[in-house]
GROMACS .gro file of C-alpha atoms in nm:
model
  485
    1UNK     CA    1   0.661   1.143   2.270
    2UNK     CA    2   0.771   1.474   2.135
    3UNK     CA    3   0.614   1.773   2.307
    4UNK     CA    4   0.401   1.880   2.012
    5UNK     CA    5   0.194   2.195   2.037
    6UNK     CA    6  -0.175   2.134   2.088
    7UNK     CA    7  -0.298   2.345   1.802
    8UNK     CA    8  -0.644   2.292   1.655
    9UNK     CA    9  -0.690   2.337   1.284
   10UNK     CA   10  -1.013   2.363   1.092
   11UNK     CA   11  -1.040   2.143   0.785
   12UNK     CA   12  -1.287   2.210   0.503
   13UNK     CA   13  -1.410   1.898   0.337
   14UNK     CA   14  -1.655   1.806   0.067
   15UNK     CA   15  -1.959   1.614   0.178
   16UNK     CA   16  -1.979   1.286  -0.006
   17UNK     CA   17  -2.300   1.258  -0.203
   18UNK     CA   18  -2.460   0.925  -0.260
   19UNK     CA   19  -2.541   0.859  -0.621
   20UNK     CA   20  -2.827   0.647  -0.738
   21UNK     CA   21  -2.734   0.315  -0.895
   22UNK     CA   22  -2.823   0.308  -1.262
   23UNK     CA   23  -2.696   0.023  -1.478
   24UNK     CA   24  -2.776   0.216  -1.792
   25UNK     CA   25  -2.538   0.503  -1.718
   26UNK     CA   26  -2.174   0.433  -1.638
   27UNK     CA   27  -2.062   0.796  -1.636
   28UNK     CA   28  -1.909   0.965  -1.335
   29UNK     CA   29  -2.054   1.292  -1.213
   30UNK     CA   30  -1.743   1.495  -1.132
   31UNK     CA   31  -1.940   1.736  -0.911
   32UNK     CA   32  -2.047   1.461  -0.673
   33UNK     CA   33  -1.757   1.218  -0.661
   34UNK     CA   34  -1.510   1.277  -0.375
   35UNK     CA   35  -1.154   1.353  -0.476
   36UNK     CA   36  -0.851   1.492  -0.301
   37UNK     CA   37  -0.881   1.801  -0.520
   38UNK     CA   38  -1.211   1.873  -0.346
   39UNK     CA   39  -1.069   1.822   0.000
   40UNK     CA   40  -0.919   2.162   0.068
   41UNK     CA   41  -0.557   2.166   0.177
   42UNK     CA   42  -0.544   2.461   0.417
   43UNK     CA   43  -0.232   2.665   0.480
   44UNK     CA   44  -0.184   2.520   0.825
   45UNK     CA   45   0.151   2.685   0.882
   46UNK     CA   46   0.084   3.043   0.779
   47UNK     CA   47   0.072   3.171   1.137
   48UNK     CA   48   0.337   2.939   1.281
   49UNK     CA   49   0.683   3.087   1.339
   50UNK     CA   50   0.850   2.846   1.583
   51UNK     CA   51   0.907   2.475   1.525
   52UNK     CA   52   0.818   2.206   1.778
   53UNK     CA   53   1.095   1.976   1.654
   54UNK     CA   54   1.385   2.007   1.414
   55UNK     CA   55   1.595   1.728   1.263
   56UNK     CA   56   1.941   1.840   1.158
   57UNK     CA   57   2.251   1.686   0.999
   58UNK     CA   58   2.024   1.445   0.816
   59UNK     CA   59   2.038   1.286   0.475
   60UNK     CA   60   1.678   1.368   0.387
   61UNK     CA   61   1.536   1.184   0.085
   62UNK     CA   62   1.215   1.375   0.029
   63UNK     CA   63   1.048   1.198  -0.269
   64UNK     CA   64   0.969   1.553  -0.380
   65UNK     CA   65   1.112   1.604  -0.732
   66UNK     CA   66   1.139   1.979  -0.675
   67UNK     CA   67   1.374   1.924  -0.379
   68UNK     CA   68   1.496   1.562  -0.381
   69UNK     CA   69   1.754   1.600  -0.103
   70UNK     CA   70   1.791   1.815   0.207
   71UNK     CA   71   1.987   1.831   0.532
   72UNK     CA   72   1.720   1.929   0.782
   73UNK     CA   73   1.347   1.964   0.839
   74UNK     CA   74   1.122   2.137   1.090
   75UNK     CA   75   0.794   2.011   1.235
   76UNK     CA   76   0.510   2.211   1.385
   77UNK     CA   77   0.180   2.075   1.518
   78UNK     CA   78   0.223   1.745   1.340
   79UNK     CA   79   0.302   1.892   0.999
   80UNK     CA   80   0.624   1.961   0.815
   81UNK     CA   81   0.709   2.328   0.847
   82UNK     CA   82   1.017   2.349   0.628
   83UNK     CA   83   1.263   2.123   0.447
   84UNK     CA   84   1.603   2.259   0.351
   85UNK     CA   85   1.948   2.342   0.478
   86UNK     CA   86   2.042   2.335   0.846
   87UNK     CA   87   2.090   2.710   0.841
   88UNK     CA   88   1.746   2.780   0.692
   89UNK     CA   89   1.565   2.537   0.922
   90UNK     CA   90   1.737   2.647   1.244
   91UNK     CA   91   1.592   2.996   1.197
   92UNK     CA   92   1.266   2.837   1.314
   93UNK     CA   93   1.411   2.712   1.644
   94UNK     CA   94   1.281   2.859   1.968
   95UNK     CA   95   1.352   2.809   2.336
   96UNK     CA   96   1.124   2.504   2.354
   97UNK     CA   97   1.212   2.350   2.019
   98UNK     CA   98   1.348   1.995   2.037
   99UNK     CA   99   1.651   1.972   1.808
  100UNK     CA  100   1.750   1.620   1.706
  101UNK     CA  101   2.091   1.563   1.550
  102UNK     CA  102   2.056   1.242   1.346
  103UNK     CA  103   2.429   1.239   1.274
  104UNK     CA  104   2.407   1.183   0.901
  105UNK     CA  105   2.144   0.910   0.910
  106UNK     CA  106   1.891   0.890   0.629
  107UNK     CA  107   1.543   1.033   0.677
  108UNK     CA  108   1.268   0.901   0.450
  109UNK     CA  109   0.892   0.939   0.424
  110UNK     CA  110   0.719   0.668   0.625
  111UNK     CA  111   0.621   0.361   0.424
  112UNK     CA  112   0.264   0.352   0.295
  113UNK     CA  113   0.136  -0.006   0.271
  114UNK     CA  114  -0.168   0.011   0.042
  115UNK     CA  115  -0.298  -0.337   0.128
  116UNK     CA  116  -0.232  -0.550   0.430
  117UNK     CA  117  -0.428  -0.733   0.700
  118UNK     CA  118  -0.231  -0.625   1.002
  119UNK     CA  119  -0.513  -0.521   1.233
  120UNK     CA  120  -0.807  -0.724   1.101
  121UNK     CA  121  -0.622  -1.054   1.120
  122UNK     CA  122  -0.507  -0.973   1.472
  123UNK     CA  123  -0.876  -0.967   1.564
  124UNK     CA  124  -0.963  -1.281   1.368
  125UNK     CA  125  -0.659  -1.478   1.485
  126UNK     CA  126  -0.688  -1.366   1.843
  127UNK     CA  127  -0.319  -1.430   1.916
  128UNK     CA  128  -0.213  -1.065   1.894
  129UNK     CA  129  -0.366  -0.753   2.041
  130UNK     CA  130  -0.430  -0.459   1.812
  131UNK     CA  131  -0.160  -0.268   1.998
  132UNK     CA  132   0.092  -0.550   1.935
  133UNK     CA  133   0.002  -0.569   1.566
  134UNK     CA  134   0.034  -0.194   1.533
  135UNK     CA  135   0.373  -0.198   1.707
  136UNK     CA  136   0.498  -0.448   1.448
  137UNK     CA  137   0.406  -0.198   1.176
  138UNK     CA  138   0.566   0.096   1.351
  139UNK     CA  139   0.890  -0.094   1.422
  140UNK     CA  140   0.915  -0.158   1.048
  141UNK     CA  141   0.846   0.198   0.940
  142UNK     CA  142   0.481   0.176   0.832
  143UNK     CA  143   0.315   0.509   0.901
  144UNK     CA  144   0.004   0.464   0.681
  145UNK     CA  145  -0.172   0.151   0.561
  146UNK     CA  146  -0.491   0.009   0.418
  147UNK     CA  147  -0.643  -0.289   0.598
  148UNK     CA  148  -0.817  -0.494   0.331
  149UNK     CA  149  -1.115  -0.729   0.348
  150UNK     CA  150  -1.265  -0.573   0.659
  151UNK     CA  151  -1.580  -0.776   0.717
  152UNK     CA  152  -1.882  -0.733   0.943
  153UNK     CA  153  -1.716  -0.926   1.227
  154UNK     CA  154  -1.417  -0.692   1.260
  155UNK     CA  155  -1.544  -0.350   1.156
  156UNK     CA  156  -1.671  -0.242   1.496
  157UNK     CA  157  -1.364  -0.355   1.697
  158UNK     CA  158  -1.147  -0.169   1.445
  159UNK     CA  159  -1.357   0.145   1.467
  160UNK     CA  160  -1.348   0.126   1.846
  161UNK     CA  161  -0.969   0.104   1.830
  162UNK     CA  162  -0.965   0.400   1.594
  163UNK     CA  163  -1.178   0.606   1.832
  164UNK     CA  164  -0.980   0.505   2.140
  165UNK     CA  165  -0.686   0.733   2.077
  166UNK     CA  166  -0.455   0.428   2.058
  167UNK     CA  167  -0.435   0.418   1.679
  168UNK     CA  168  -0.092   0.546   1.571
  169UNK     CA  169  -0.077   0.432   1.207
  170UNK     CA  170  -0.302   0.611   0.959
  171UNK     CA  171  -0.540   0.335   0.859
  172UNK     CA  172  -0.781   0.312   0.567
  173UNK     CA  173  -1.041   0.037   0.589
  174UNK     CA  174  -1.159  -0.142   0.275
  175UNK     CA  175  -1.486  -0.318   0.339
  176UNK     CA  176  -1.557  -0.670   0.214
  177UNK     CA  177  -1.807  -0.703  -0.069
  178UNK     CA  178  -1.742  -1.078  -0.082
  179UNK     CA  179  -1.544  -1.322   0.127
  180UNK     CA  180  -1.228  -1.501   0.018
  181UNK     CA  181  -1.438  -1.782  -0.128
  182UNK     CA  182  -1.632  -1.538  -0.345
  183UNK     CA  183  -1.955  -1.548  -0.144
  184UNK     CA  184  -2.146  -1.219  -0.137
  185UNK     CA  185  -2.176  -1.055   0.203
  186UNK     CA  186  -2.470  -0.836   0.100
  187UNK     CA  187  -2.484  -0.459   0.117
  188UNK     CA  188  -2.377  -0.429   0.481
  189UNK     CA  189  -2.106  -0.185   0.376
  190UNK     CA  190  -2.367   0.084   0.310
  191UNK     CA  191  -2.386   0.137   0.685
  192UNK     CA  192  -2.029   0.270   0.664
  193UNK     CA  193  -2.014   0.554   0.411
  194UNK     CA  194  -1.701   0.679   0.241
  195UNK     CA  195  -1.473   0.890   0.462
  196UNK     CA  196  -1.176   1.058   0.294
  197UNK     CA  197  -1.108   1.311   0.567
  198UNK     CA  198  -0.726   1.330   0.580
  199UNK     CA  199  -0.731   1.438   0.944
  200UNK     CA  200  -0.899   1.114   1.052
  201UNK     CA  201  -0.654   0.845   1.161
  202UNK     CA  202  -0.909   0.583   1.046
  203UNK     CA  203  -1.092   0.633   0.716
  204UNK     CA  204  -1.305   0.433   0.470
  205UNK     CA  205  -1.215   0.489   0.104
  206UNK     CA  206  -1.367   0.181  -0.055
  207UNK     CA  207  -1.470  -0.180  -0.089
  208UNK     CA  208  -1.283  -0.495  -0.193
  209UNK     CA  209  -1.406  -0.770  -0.426
  210UNK     CA  210  -1.246  -1.112  -0.482
  211UNK     CA  211  -1.252  -1.225  -0.847
  212UNK     CA  212  -1.041  -1.541  -0.828
  213UNK     CA  213  -0.883  -1.782  -0.584
  214UNK     CA  214  -0.570  -1.786  -0.375
  215UNK     CA  215  -0.719  -1.828  -0.032
  216UNK     CA  216  -1.007  -2.057   0.062
  217UNK     CA  217  -0.808  -2.355  -0.082
  218UNK     CA  218  -0.859  -2.224  -0.433
  219UNK     CA  219  -0.624  -2.119  -0.712
  220UNK     CA  220  -0.596  -1.812  -0.935
  221UNK     CA  221  -0.802  -1.819  -1.254
  222UNK     CA  222  -0.599  -1.889  -1.569
  223UNK     CA  223  -0.666  -1.904  -1.942
  224UNK     CA  224  -0.474  -2.234  -1.954
  225UNK     CA  225  -0.492  -2.563  -1.771
  226UNK     CA  226  -0.264  -2.621  -1.475
  227UNK     CA  227  -0.074  -2.949  -1.515
  228UNK     CA  228  -0.098  -3.198  -1.229
  229UNK     CA  229  -0.340  -2.989  -1.029
  230UNK     CA  230  -0.559  -3.173  -0.784
  231UNK     CA  231  -0.814  -2.893  -0.772
  232UNK     CA  232  -1.160  -2.931  -0.916
  233UNK     CA  233  -1.099  -2.679  -1.189
  234UNK     CA  234  -0.792  -2.738  -1.407
  235UNK     CA  235  -0.788  -2.367  -1.493
  236UNK     CA  236  -0.812  -2.246  -1.135
  237UNK     CA  237  -1.106  -2.078  -0.970
  238UNK     CA  238  -1.288  -1.782  -1.120
  239UNK     CA  239  -1.515  -1.646  -0.846
  240UNK     CA  240  -1.716  -1.391  -1.041
  241UNK     CA  241  -1.811  -1.370  -1.407
  242UNK     CA  242  -1.757  -1.041  -1.594
  243UNK     CA  243  -2.124  -0.941  -1.612
  244UNK     CA  244  -2.171  -0.986  -1.239
  245UNK     CA  245  -1.848  -0.800  -1.168
  246UNK     CA  246  -1.962  -0.511  -1.386
  247UNK     CA  247  -2.296  -0.485  -1.202
  248UNK     CA  248  -2.111  -0.486  -0.869
  249UNK     CA  249  -1.878  -0.208  -0.982
  250UNK     CA  250  -2.175  -0.002  -1.101
  251UNK     CA  251  -2.337  -0.044  -0.759
  252UNK     CA  252  -2.025   0.052  -0.566
  253UNK     CA  253  -1.930   0.341  -0.790
  254UNK     CA  254  -2.285   0.471  -0.768
  255UNK     CA  255  -2.248   0.489  -0.392
  256UNK     CA  256  -1.914   0.671  -0.411
  257UNK     CA  257  -1.684   0.383  -0.311
  258UNK     CA  258  -1.344   0.322  -0.459
  259UNK     CA  259  -1.325  -0.044  -0.567
  260UNK     CA  260  -1.025  -0.268  -0.500
  261UNK     CA  261  -1.046  -0.579  -0.717
  262UNK     CA  262  -0.845  -0.889  -0.621
  263UNK     CA  263  -0.707  -1.036  -0.947
  264UNK     CA  264  -0.421  -1.286  -0.958
  265UNK     CA  265  -0.445  -1.523  -1.254
  266UNK     CA  266  -0.423  -1.393  -1.610
  267UNK     CA  267  -0.793  -1.466  -1.673
  268UNK     CA  268  -0.895  -1.269  -1.365
  269UNK     CA  269  -0.663  -0.986  -1.466
  270UNK     CA  270  -0.806  -0.979  -1.818
  271UNK     CA  271  -1.167  -0.990  -1.695
  272UNK     CA  272  -1.102  -0.710  -1.449
  273UNK     CA  273  -0.937  -0.489  -1.711
  274UNK     CA  274  -1.227  -0.554  -1.950
  275UNK     CA  275  -1.477  -0.464  -1.679
  276UNK     CA  276  -1.302  -0.144  -1.577
  277UNK     CA  277  -1.273  -0.050  -1.944
  278UNK     CA  278  -1.648  -0.088  -1.981
  279UNK     CA  279  -1.715   0.095  -1.655
  280UNK     CA  280  -1.495   0.396  -1.724
  281UNK     CA  281  -1.556   0.411  -2.101
  282UNK     CA  282  -1.258   0.638  -2.160
  283UNK     CA  283  -1.341   0.874  -1.873
  284UNK     CA  284  -1.101   0.965  -1.595
  285UNK     CA  285  -1.079   0.716  -1.309
  286UNK     CA  286  -1.193   0.975  -1.053
  287UNK     CA  287  -1.251   0.720  -0.777
  288UNK     CA  288  -0.905   0.571  -0.834
  289UNK     CA  289  -1.039   0.218  -0.873
  290UNK     CA  290  -0.761  -0.033  -0.809
  291UNK     CA  291  -0.650  -0.383  -0.904
  292UNK     CA  292  -0.476  -0.580  -0.630
  293UNK     CA  293  -0.186  -0.824  -0.686
  294UNK     CA  294  -0.187  -0.848  -1.069
  295UNK     CA  295   0.038  -1.149  -1.037
  296UNK     CA  296   0.007  -1.304  -1.384
  297UNK     CA  297  -0.002  -1.044  -1.662
  298UNK     CA  298   0.015  -1.163  -2.022
  299UNK     CA  299   0.230  -0.929  -2.232
  300UNK     CA  300  -0.062  -0.803  -2.441
  301UNK     CA  301  -0.241  -0.691  -2.122
  302UNK     CA  302   0.040  -0.474  -1.985
  303UNK     CA  303  -0.039  -0.145  -2.160
  304UNK     CA  304  -0.411  -0.168  -2.087
  305UNK     CA  305  -0.370  -0.041  -1.731
  306UNK     CA  306  -0.262   0.300  -1.858
  307UNK     CA  307  -0.507   0.297  -2.149
  308UNK     CA  308  -0.795   0.240  -1.907
  309UNK     CA  309  -0.651   0.442  -1.618
  310UNK     CA  310  -0.690   0.175  -1.352
  311UNK     CA  311  -0.438   0.168  -1.066
  312UNK     CA  312  -0.224  -0.147  -1.024
  313UNK     CA  313  -0.122  -0.235  -0.668
  314UNK     CA  314   0.186  -0.457  -0.669
  315UNK     CA  315   0.391  -0.656  -0.418
  316UNK     CA  316   0.743  -0.794  -0.400
  317UNK     CA  317   0.892  -1.054  -0.636
  318UNK     CA  318   0.735  -1.356  -0.462
  319UNK     CA  319   1.050  -1.547  -0.563
  320UNK     CA  320   0.989  -1.805  -0.290
  321UNK     CA  321   0.643  -1.878  -0.428
  322UNK     CA  322   0.788  -1.897  -0.779
  323UNK     CA  323   1.036  -2.161  -0.668
  324UNK     CA  324   0.742  -2.376  -0.566
  325UNK     CA  325   0.528  -2.289  -0.867
  326UNK     CA  326   0.810  -2.396  -1.096
  327UNK     CA  327   0.893  -2.701  -0.884
  328UNK     CA  328   1.251  -2.587  -0.833
  329UNK     CA  329   1.276  -2.789  -0.515
  330UNK     CA  330   1.039  -2.937  -0.254
  331UNK     CA  331   0.828  -2.683  -0.073
  332UNK     CA  332   0.990  -2.501   0.214
  333UNK     CA  333   0.803  -2.174   0.222
  334UNK     CA  334   0.460  -2.242   0.073
  335UNK     CA  335   0.291  -2.558   0.194
  336UNK     CA  336  -0.055  -2.501   0.050
  337UNK     CA  337  -0.196  -2.428  -0.295
  338UNK     CA  338   0.116  -2.557  -0.473
  339UNK     CA  339   0.086  -2.611  -0.845
  340UNK     CA  340   0.311  -2.632  -1.149
  341UNK     CA  341   0.276  -2.365  -1.415
  342UNK     CA  342   0.308  -2.411  -1.785
  343UNK     CA  343   0.642  -2.276  -1.903
  344UNK     CA  344   0.477  -2.010  -2.118
  345UNK     CA  345   0.338  -1.845  -1.804
  346UNK     CA  346   0.670  -1.818  -1.619
  347UNK     CA  347   0.761  -1.472  -1.745
  348UNK     CA  348   0.410  -1.343  -1.676
  349UNK     CA  349   0.472  -1.347  -1.301
  350UNK     CA  350   0.503  -1.000  -1.143
  351UNK     CA  351   0.651  -0.821  -1.448
  352UNK     CA  352   0.687  -0.485  -1.276
  353UNK     CA  353   0.956  -0.337  -1.502
  354UNK     CA  354   0.749  -0.419  -1.809
  355UNK     CA  355   0.433  -0.284  -1.641
  356UNK     CA  356   0.594   0.053  -1.566
  357UNK     CA  357   0.759   0.088  -1.907
  358UNK     CA  358   0.431   0.000  -2.081
  359UNK     CA  359   0.241   0.269  -1.890
  360UNK     CA  360   0.439   0.595  -1.867
  361UNK     CA  361   0.297   0.823  -1.601
  362UNK     CA  362   0.067   0.562  -1.452
  363UNK     CA  363   0.038   0.566  -1.074
  364UNK     CA  364   0.149   0.234  -0.924
  365UNK     CA  365   0.105   0.147  -0.555
  366UNK     CA  366   0.276  -0.101  -0.319
  367UNK     CA  367   0.123  -0.357  -0.090
  368UNK     CA  368   0.266  -0.625   0.135
  369UNK     CA  369  -0.061  -0.823   0.166
  370UNK     CA  370   0.075  -0.941   0.498
  371UNK     CA  371  -0.044  -0.957   0.853
  372UNK     CA  372   0.241  -1.047   1.089
  373UNK     CA  373   0.599  -1.164   1.059
  374UNK     CA  374   0.616  -1.252   0.689
  375UNK     CA  375   0.794  -0.952   0.546
  376UNK     CA  376   0.889  -0.590   0.613
  377UNK     CA  377   0.897  -0.285   0.386
  378UNK     CA  378   1.276  -0.291   0.365
  379UNK     CA  379   1.271  -0.660   0.272
  380UNK     CA  380   1.008  -0.577   0.009
  381UNK     CA  381   1.228  -0.293  -0.118
  382UNK     CA  382   1.513  -0.542  -0.147
  383UNK     CA  383   1.286  -0.778  -0.340
  384UNK     CA  384   1.154  -0.513  -0.579
  385UNK     CA  385   1.510  -0.407  -0.665
  386UNK     CA  386   1.690  -0.744  -0.676
  387UNK     CA  387   1.380  -0.961  -0.737
  388UNK     CA  388   1.523  -1.204  -0.479
  389UNK     CA  389   1.321  -1.271  -0.167
  390UNK     CA  390   1.422  -1.326   0.193
  391UNK     CA  391   1.134  -1.417   0.425
  392UNK     CA  392   1.126  -1.224   0.751
  393UNK     CA  393   1.092  -1.539   0.959
  394UNK     CA  394   1.401  -1.714   0.814
  395UNK     CA  395   1.695  -1.481   0.761
  396UNK     CA  396   1.915  -1.764   0.639
  397UNK     CA  397   1.687  -1.867   0.353
  398UNK     CA  398   1.711  -1.671   0.029
  399UNK     CA  399   1.502  -1.736  -0.281
  400UNK     CA  400   1.701  -1.619  -0.583
  401UNK     CA  401   1.517  -1.478  -0.882
  402UNK     CA  402   1.522  -1.664  -1.209
  403UNK     CA  403   1.683  -1.479  -1.501
  404UNK     CA  404   1.355  -1.366  -1.652
  405UNK     CA  405   1.244  -1.230  -1.315
  406UNK     CA  406   1.571  -1.042  -1.260
  407UNK     CA  407   1.499  -0.858  -1.583
  408UNK     CA  408   1.191  -0.709  -1.417
  409UNK     CA  409   1.389  -0.529  -1.145
  410UNK     CA  410   1.312  -0.173  -1.039
  411UNK     CA  411   1.556   0.095  -0.936
  412UNK     CA  412   1.568   0.192  -0.567
  413UNK     CA  413   1.417   0.532  -0.649
  414UNK     CA  414   1.133   0.377  -0.848
  415UNK     CA  415   1.057   0.127  -0.574
  416UNK     CA  416   1.065   0.390  -0.299
  417UNK     CA  417   0.831   0.615  -0.496
  418UNK     CA  418   0.584   0.329  -0.537
  419UNK     CA  419   0.609   0.250  -0.163
  420UNK     CA  420   0.542   0.611  -0.063
  421UNK     CA  421   0.377   0.847  -0.313
  422UNK     CA  422   0.225   0.572  -0.526
  423UNK     CA  423   0.052   0.411  -0.231
  424UNK     CA  424  -0.051   0.749  -0.089
  425UNK     CA  425  -0.224   0.821  -0.420
  426UNK     CA  426  -0.410   0.492  -0.402
  427UNK     CA  427  -0.574   0.606  -0.076
  428UNK     CA  428  -0.646   0.969  -0.173
  429UNK     CA  429  -0.367   1.088   0.059
  430UNK     CA  430  -0.096   1.201  -0.184
  431UNK     CA  431  -0.147   1.568  -0.092
  432UNK     CA  432  -0.090   1.487   0.274
  433UNK     CA  433   0.165   1.203   0.300
  434UNK     CA  434   0.416   1.013   0.086
  435UNK     CA  435   0.681   1.284   0.057
  436UNK     CA  436   0.859   1.521   0.293
  437UNK     CA  437   0.754   1.872   0.199
  438UNK     CA  438   0.598   2.176   0.359
  439UNK     CA  439   0.242   2.132   0.476
  440UNK     CA  440   0.232   1.753   0.469
  441UNK     CA  441   0.191   1.541   0.779
  442UNK     CA  442   0.519   1.479   0.961
  443UNK     CA  443   0.522   1.102   0.893
  444UNK     CA  444   0.881   0.987   0.852
  445UNK     CA  445   1.144   0.733   0.947
  446UNK     CA  446   1.514   0.740   1.023
  447UNK     CA  447   1.692   0.449   0.854
  448UNK     CA  448   2.020   0.279   0.941
  449UNK     CA  449   2.170   0.358   0.599
  450UNK     CA  450   2.098   0.527   0.268
  451UNK     CA  451   1.914   0.288   0.033
  452UNK     CA  452   2.022   0.502  -0.263
  453UNK     CA  453   2.392   0.455  -0.187
  454UNK     CA  454   2.437   0.100  -0.057
  455UNK     CA  455   2.462  -0.207  -0.277
  456UNK     CA  456   2.130  -0.371  -0.372
  457UNK     CA  457   2.226  -0.684  -0.176
  458UNK     CA  458   2.249  -0.471   0.138
  459UNK     CA  459   1.894  -0.339   0.118
  460UNK     CA  460   1.765  -0.639   0.312
  461UNK     CA  461   1.984  -0.538   0.607
  462UNK     CA  462   1.836  -0.190   0.648
  463UNK     CA  463   1.670  -0.118   0.982
  464UNK     CA  464   1.427   0.143   1.103
  465UNK     CA  465   1.579   0.343   1.389
  466UNK     CA  466   1.294   0.586   1.448
  467UNK     CA  467   0.934   0.615   1.330
  468UNK     CA  468   0.751   0.945   1.358
  469UNK     CA  469   0.379   0.981   1.283
  470UNK     CA  470   0.204   1.316   1.297
  471UNK     CA  471   0.514   1.462   1.457
  472UNK     CA  472   0.515   1.208   1.741
  473UNK     CA  473   0.790   0.951   1.793
  474UNK     CA  474   0.594   0.625   1.792
  475UNK     CA  475   0.887   0.382   1.769
  476UNK     CA  476   1.241   0.443   1.891
  477UNK     CA  477   1.535   0.209   1.867
  478UNK     CA  478   1.783   0.219   2.153
  479UNK     CA  479   1.977   0.491   1.973
  480UNK     CA  480   1.678   0.726   1.993
  481UNK     CA  481   1.510   0.595   2.307
  482UNK     CA  482   1.507   0.937   2.469
  483UNK     CA  483   1.250   1.062   2.218
  484UNK     CA  484   0.986   0.797   2.300
  485UNK     CA  485   0.809   0.833   2.632
   0.00000   0.00000   0.00000
């Protein structure tokens, strides 16, 4: 580890008030709802003059529009002290400052995965320890994440891990309102109130609800019949009707929870948008309610995200799944839940370029939805930009995007912003992580090359050389092995 100074800071936070549930009033009381604006961001560095660590001769991509690029940065007590030129930053060096020459390598904010199952599925599966699962995330540059669908059986082991001092990735837990089959789990989540304290390595922003199938041997809910499906419902599986979903959102919002709604098929997407529209009624989405996956979006639904103000959380191209869904060739990657889509629905799949262009200024977040060994953030970056997909477990197999999918490509800068600042926003952490600027947590990675400069086809070959969280080196490749103890 780096020899960080053991400085104690005092954070001022807003106590989270519990609102009464009232189905007749859908308004949000801005004085009682927790927001990052109400979590004070203290000037942690005002008295600090000497840096603990300095990175120099770096190609720093900050994700800060006011200073997009820099050559050096200084860290003090787990926070970024200064970003700028080598000359400016080295003024902060003292006798005990560790100076790291990264020799021109690219420094980026750590990846923020807004929805995965890395820790919870390690507990459920039992084949990986929590430390092993966490190491997988750190090796691949994940410095913050949200573990979704945290049910009653895993919440206490996760909290124990969080309290043990072994948790190295900032982790937000989203509690399960229903299971993957749509069965209600009751109001157990009320025993675990909202915690948005940015200084806590483990927090609880909200609750997740399943609205249609994907797991539990069920399919997404569509407005059209699925040809040749062997499932009971030819239109897939809708797990919750709009009225019931609305009542659930009222209940959760009334108790201060952000809601993450699983919606894959176009019917589930439409129902969720309708319900959020009714819930928010033109008011600001203060709790940053989210929609997960959004896999099939009919063109007329695209602009509604921005009109309503709901936050879409998106993943990679899923080109390998699309090959199976379109029956391009016999299944190699996906061996369950295969089905053939009507041709009219092909271009509805993951239309991220159209989604962004239809909603100027809308915050969009990134999620891998993975647990172990399926993908990595750099492979997902490659997929968002090229719309091709290369599974992590088979580096010789490449699923090439169809023409209509290639047209939905994002630029590297757009994709990186979604994978950092966009996801940080989705977890009420955008004032503390997601970009490299003064006062934010020192969560960053050193990459093997500059994603902004290499060819798109080379993005899949990028490697993480060093992962720093809170100013501590938590993963070091051989090149930087001296910084990890």
